[in-house]
XYZ file of C-alpha atoms in Angstrom:
348
model
C 115.471 84.023 125.747
C 115.709 81.668 122.823
C 118.973 81.459 120.968
C 118.906 83.048 117.529
C 118.103 80.539 114.838
C 121.099 79.589 112.779
C 120.551 80.418 109.125
C 120.552 77.297 106.970
C 122.657 77.463 103.860
C 120.500 77.574 100.734
C 120.799 74.720 98.284
C 122.995 75.672 95.377
C 120.918 75.627 92.163
C 121.809 73.240 89.379
C 124.125 74.980 86.943
C 126.259 76.399 89.760
C 127.606 73.215 91.334
C 131.149 73.296 90.016
C 133.695 70.702 91.119
C 136.934 72.593 91.725
C 138.354 70.359 94.445
C 138.523 66.606 93.630
C 138.433 65.861 97.362
C 134.818 67.099 97.409
C 133.698 64.691 94.670
C 131.040 62.990 96.805
C 129.616 66.163 98.372
C 126.818 66.193 95.770
C 125.164 63.482 93.725
C 125.630 65.646 90.654
C 128.082 68.280 89.419
C 127.445 70.777 86.622
C 129.286 71.645 83.435
C 131.505 68.581 83.648
C 133.314 68.224 80.358
C 133.682 64.671 79.116
C 136.910 63.642 77.529
C 136.744 62.455 73.923
C 137.329 58.926 75.193
C 134.408 59.092 77.631
C 132.019 60.442 75.016
C 133.156 57.867 72.469
C 132.637 55.093 75.001
C 129.088 56.266 75.785
C 128.243 56.643 72.106
C 129.566 53.160 71.433
C 127.400 51.634 74.163
C 124.278 53.369 72.824
C 125.042 52.268 69.276
C 125.449 48.723 70.520
C 122.293 48.542 72.634
C 120.187 50.192 69.911
C 121.499 48.111 67.013
C 118.656 45.603 67.399
C 115.150 47.081 67.626
C 112.192 45.227 69.095
C 109.786 43.809 66.484
C 106.863 46.085 65.638
C 104.278 43.765 67.191
C 106.134 43.855 70.521
C 106.398 47.641 70.346
C 102.642 47.888 69.789
C 102.073 45.606 72.778
C 104.044 47.945 75.060
C 102.106 50.947 73.711
C 98.693 49.329 74.150
C 99.473 47.963 77.631
C 101.378 50.983 78.979
C 98.786 51.642 81.682
C 98.944 48.055 82.930
C 102.743 48.147 83.228
C 102.634 51.329 85.338
C 99.816 49.880 87.456
C 102.010 46.834 88.085
C 104.948 49.093 88.987
C 102.977 50.957 91.663
C 101.324 47.801 92.970
C 104.798 46.372 93.595
C 106.592 49.475 94.913
C 103.659 51.544 96.229
C 105.123 54.805 97.588
C 108.477 53.341 98.629
C 110.522 53.621 95.428
C 110.910 57.296 94.492
C 111.971 59.818 97.147
C 110.309 63.182 97.717
C 111.929 65.700 95.388
C 113.959 67.949 97.665
C 115.288 70.018 94.753
C 111.842 71.230 93.654
C 111.854 74.724 95.129
C 115.484 75.422 94.293
C 114.967 74.641 90.630
C 111.357 75.800 90.323
C 110.743 78.806 92.639
C 107.303 79.155 91.013
C 106.195 76.253 93.233
C 107.180 77.991 96.478
C 104.879 80.337 98.450
C 104.130 83.487 96.458
C 103.710 85.804 99.448
C 106.188 87.155 102.006
C 109.762 86.711 100.786
C 111.103 85.845 104.244
C 108.344 83.312 104.856
C 108.997 81.725 101.459
C 112.704 81.462 102.182
C 112.177 79.942 105.635
C 109.679 77.316 104.480
C 111.828 76.237 101.537
C 114.990 76.063 103.641
C 113.198 73.985 106.271
C 111.920 71.523 103.674
C 115.277 71.286 101.906
C 117.053 70.714 105.222
C 114.769 67.817 106.119
C 115.098 66.267 102.708
C 118.876 66.628 102.576
C 119.222 64.660 105.801
C 116.947 61.862 104.618
C 118.261 61.517 101.060
C 122.006 61.189 101.453
C 123.955 58.853 99.217
C 124.005 58.086 95.532
C 120.985 56.941 93.605
C 120.224 53.277 93.074
C 118.656 51.798 89.975
C 116.321 48.903 89.376
C 114.949 47.916 85.958
C 116.168 51.259 84.626
C 114.337 53.335 87.286
C 116.608 55.445 89.502
C 115.259 56.058 92.984
C 116.821 59.476 93.687
C 116.546 60.711 90.102
C 119.868 62.548 90.217
C 121.358 61.640 86.877
C 121.901 63.531 83.614
C 118.648 65.400 83.128
C 117.101 68.111 80.998
C 114.952 70.966 82.250
C 112.516 72.698 79.919
C 110.603 75.873 80.691
C 107.794 76.883 78.352
C 106.682 80.466 79.029
C 103.276 81.946 78.066
C 103.203 86.289 77.659
C 84.338 68.980 94.577
C 84.809 65.801 94.821
C 87.530 64.263 97.030
C 88.548 61.722 94.426
C 87.969 60.342 90.944
C 88.204 56.568 90.927
C 87.698 56.315 87.185
C 88.963 58.441 84.331
C 86.553 61.329 83.950
C 83.899 60.709 81.332
C 83.002 63.787 79.249
C 79.608 64.157 80.914
C 81.118 63.842 84.420
C 83.743 66.411 83.503
C 81.031 68.848 82.457
C 79.227 68.215 85.751
C 82.424 68.944 87.706
C 83.014 72.206 85.871
C 79.392 73.235 86.315
C 77.428 75.749 84.316
C 78.529 78.726 86.394
C 82.277 78.085 86.249
C 82.318 76.064 89.467
C 84.874 73.231 89.423
C 87.410 71.761 91.888
C 89.743 74.600 92.847
C 87.671 77.247 91.048
C 87.993 79.697 93.950
C 91.805 79.407 94.100
C 94.034 82.259 92.969
C 97.044 80.066 92.052
C 96.544 76.663 90.426
C 99.152 73.996 89.731
C 98.692 70.747 87.816
C 101.175 67.898 88.080
C 100.860 65.359 85.292
C 102.156 61.864 86.010
C 101.998 62.386 89.774
C 102.874 58.791 90.694
C 102.681 58.308 94.462
C 102.815 62.061 95.176
C 106.558 62.759 95.489
C 106.029 66.223 93.995
C 102.482 67.018 95.119
C 102.980 66.491 98.846
C 106.225 68.500 99.126
C 104.383 71.380 97.437
C 101.417 71.132 99.818
C 103.731 70.834 102.844
C 105.880 73.810 101.855
C 103.502 76.203 100.134
C 100.923 77.358 102.667
C 99.424 80.014 100.398
C 95.656 79.891 101.129
C 95.003 80.663 97.468
C 96.908 77.592 96.242
C 95.148 74.587 94.712
C 97.029 71.591 93.316
C 95.659 69.147 90.769
C 97.477 65.904 90.116
C 96.803 63.094 87.692
C 98.228 59.812 86.510
C 96.914 57.218 84.117
C 97.717 54.519 86.674
C 94.696 54.018 88.944
C 97.027 52.435 91.492
C 99.159 55.589 91.644
C 96.101 57.823 92.091
C 94.883 55.528 94.890
C 98.232 55.957 96.654
C 97.891 59.749 96.497
C 94.290 59.781 97.690
C 95.037 57.420 100.595
C 98.067 59.394 101.778
C 97.559 61.064 105.165
C 98.728 64.376 103.633
C 95.968 64.366 100.993
C 93.626 67.291 101.622
C 90.667 67.551 99.243
C 90.261 71.233 100.096
C 93.696 71.933 98.583
C 94.220 69.068 96.157
C 92.309 67.087 93.532
C 93.706 63.764 92.248
C 92.251 62.106 89.174
C 93.003 59.463 86.559
C 93.913 60.821 83.142
C 95.456 59.530 79.905
C 97.507 62.345 78.373
C 97.654 60.662 74.987
C 93.876 60.348 74.711
C 92.639 63.667 73.378
C 89.080 62.716 74.349
C 90.104 62.303 77.982
C 88.765 65.439 79.749
C 90.296 67.595 82.448
C 88.288 68.725 85.504
C 89.359 72.338 84.980
C 88.666 74.641 81.993
C 91.177 75.982 79.494
C 93.276 78.984 80.522
C 92.804 78.316 84.240
C 96.255 77.089 85.375
C 99.352 78.991 86.431
C 101.788 76.056 86.284
C 101.857 72.594 84.706
C 104.537 70.190 85.970
C 105.992 67.311 83.935
C 108.742 65.563 85.896
C 110.068 62.332 84.348
C 106.779 62.048 82.432
C 107.332 63.105 78.835
C 110.062 60.465 78.503
C 107.487 57.723 79.150
C 105.417 58.817 76.149
C 106.003 57.698 72.574
C 108.172 60.376 70.884
C 105.611 60.841 68.107
C 102.990 61.887 70.684
C 105.078 64.319 72.739
C 104.241 67.452 70.757
C 100.495 66.813 70.875
C 100.671 66.242 74.627
C 102.462 69.517 75.352
C 100.206 71.438 72.969
C 97.157 70.029 74.717
C 98.476 70.903 78.168
C 99.396 74.423 77.096
C 95.741 75.201 76.402
C 95.081 74.873 80.140
C 97.495 77.704 80.976
C 96.595 81.272 81.731
C 98.478 83.992 79.886
C 101.866 84.127 81.625
C 101.581 80.490 82.763
C 104.425 78.017 82.619
C 105.137 74.377 81.879
C 108.003 73.007 83.983
C 109.707 69.922 82.623
C 112.529 67.831 83.960
C 113.553 64.591 82.313
C 116.269 62.119 81.372
C 119.323 63.255 79.374
C 121.185 61.467 76.600
C 124.009 59.160 77.734
C 122.463 58.892 81.164
C 123.893 55.884 82.985
C 120.454 54.283 82.798
C 120.632 54.495 78.994
C 124.109 53.002 78.876
C 122.987 50.054 81.020
C 120.321 48.892 78.573
C 121.007 45.604 76.832
C 120.588 44.855 73.163
C 116.970 44.007 72.371
C 115.402 46.661 74.651
C 115.475 49.538 72.168
C 112.206 50.654 70.554
C 113.574 53.497 68.401
C 116.313 56.123 68.604
C 116.942 56.796 72.325
C 113.624 55.174 73.275
C 113.764 51.963 75.349
C 111.618 49.525 77.279
C 112.664 48.598 80.804
C 112.533 45.103 82.243
C 109.184 45.867 83.898
C 107.548 46.973 80.642
C 107.652 50.741 81.287
C 109.351 52.884 78.658
C 111.814 55.776 78.698
C 113.178 58.319 76.224
C 116.497 60.172 76.626
C 116.652 63.832 75.519
C 119.516 66.041 74.356
C 120.032 69.765 74.747
C 120.288 70.495 71.063
C 117.545 68.209 69.810
C 114.748 69.681 67.729
C 111.913 68.651 70.018
C 109.786 71.572 68.781
C 107.701 71.765 71.934
C 106.606 75.302 71.201
C 102.849 74.752 71.222
C 102.083 77.012 68.272
C 98.347 76.456 68.618
C 98.334 78.282 71.962
C 98.337 82.096 71.710
C 101.343 83.646 73.424
C 103.225 80.391 74.004
C 106.010 80.949 71.550
C 109.325 80.465 73.319
C 111.132 77.334 74.329
C 114.301 77.015 76.383
C 116.067 73.721 77.006
C 118.780 73.712 79.655
C 120.987 70.647 80.057
C 121.739 69.353 83.543
C 125.217 67.849 83.196
C 126.311 65.341 85.825
C 129.178 62.994 86.321
């Protein structure tokens, strides 16, 4: 008779990791609700004021905007799928991504995935050119509530998009009952954990990136299953760039460390555009960099593009959000999407 399986301890959600014993400082990469002293906050503010005192010339800023795709292509050509780790916190923070069926089955599959990831992702994050490999720094999480071909090697042209959707409503994933889109999928560090953990037969996952190299990495991964997933190239900032699915067809849109790579003036239009893809009751899940993140403090003078918007040494860009900022990501053009909640993830 097999021994009873020992129940794994669930991961404690962000917001509830409170450091009460200094001896346990290194038990987690991040602790919540850590209050900075006035000296610490003044020091961080001083560093940001210093590194943002000299903005890049306008012609250089335009160069980084125009060549953004090339810089991300270069990033993935260099690092392939070896830089970012699979996101083991996904199902703790976003239960909407876990199996929607049997509660016990959902709990078991999530615990199993978290256990594997915990053992393979120990240690503090490391940074290179402003990118942090474990992505466990000061971050913001935003929830916006609202009451086939195997691959696409080129960005979908409007006529090809219409062909994919078909005249009778047939498009990749059209028969699915639960549809998720990840924007800015990179090498698949979110997509594949979802596919591995969520075995709901009604699930279909779309993923896109405007780096062709990143999409290639996803499509060539052994875990890529065209019956459950559709990867395609897409430029979020190009409003003429079509999606392979119709409006009001998605349950969840995921933006993890993506919005920060977009010019601040374009963020609202991007979220508004994505919100049109959501069904009534759908959700946009966002997680991104927070103000005074260590990565922001490490920037040198001459790398700042505008307030809290920087260019890394490899040409990719990053914006740092705050909890109280007036981002106004409330997608007023989309019926029913009228509430916005920004929750700060405080870390040490």
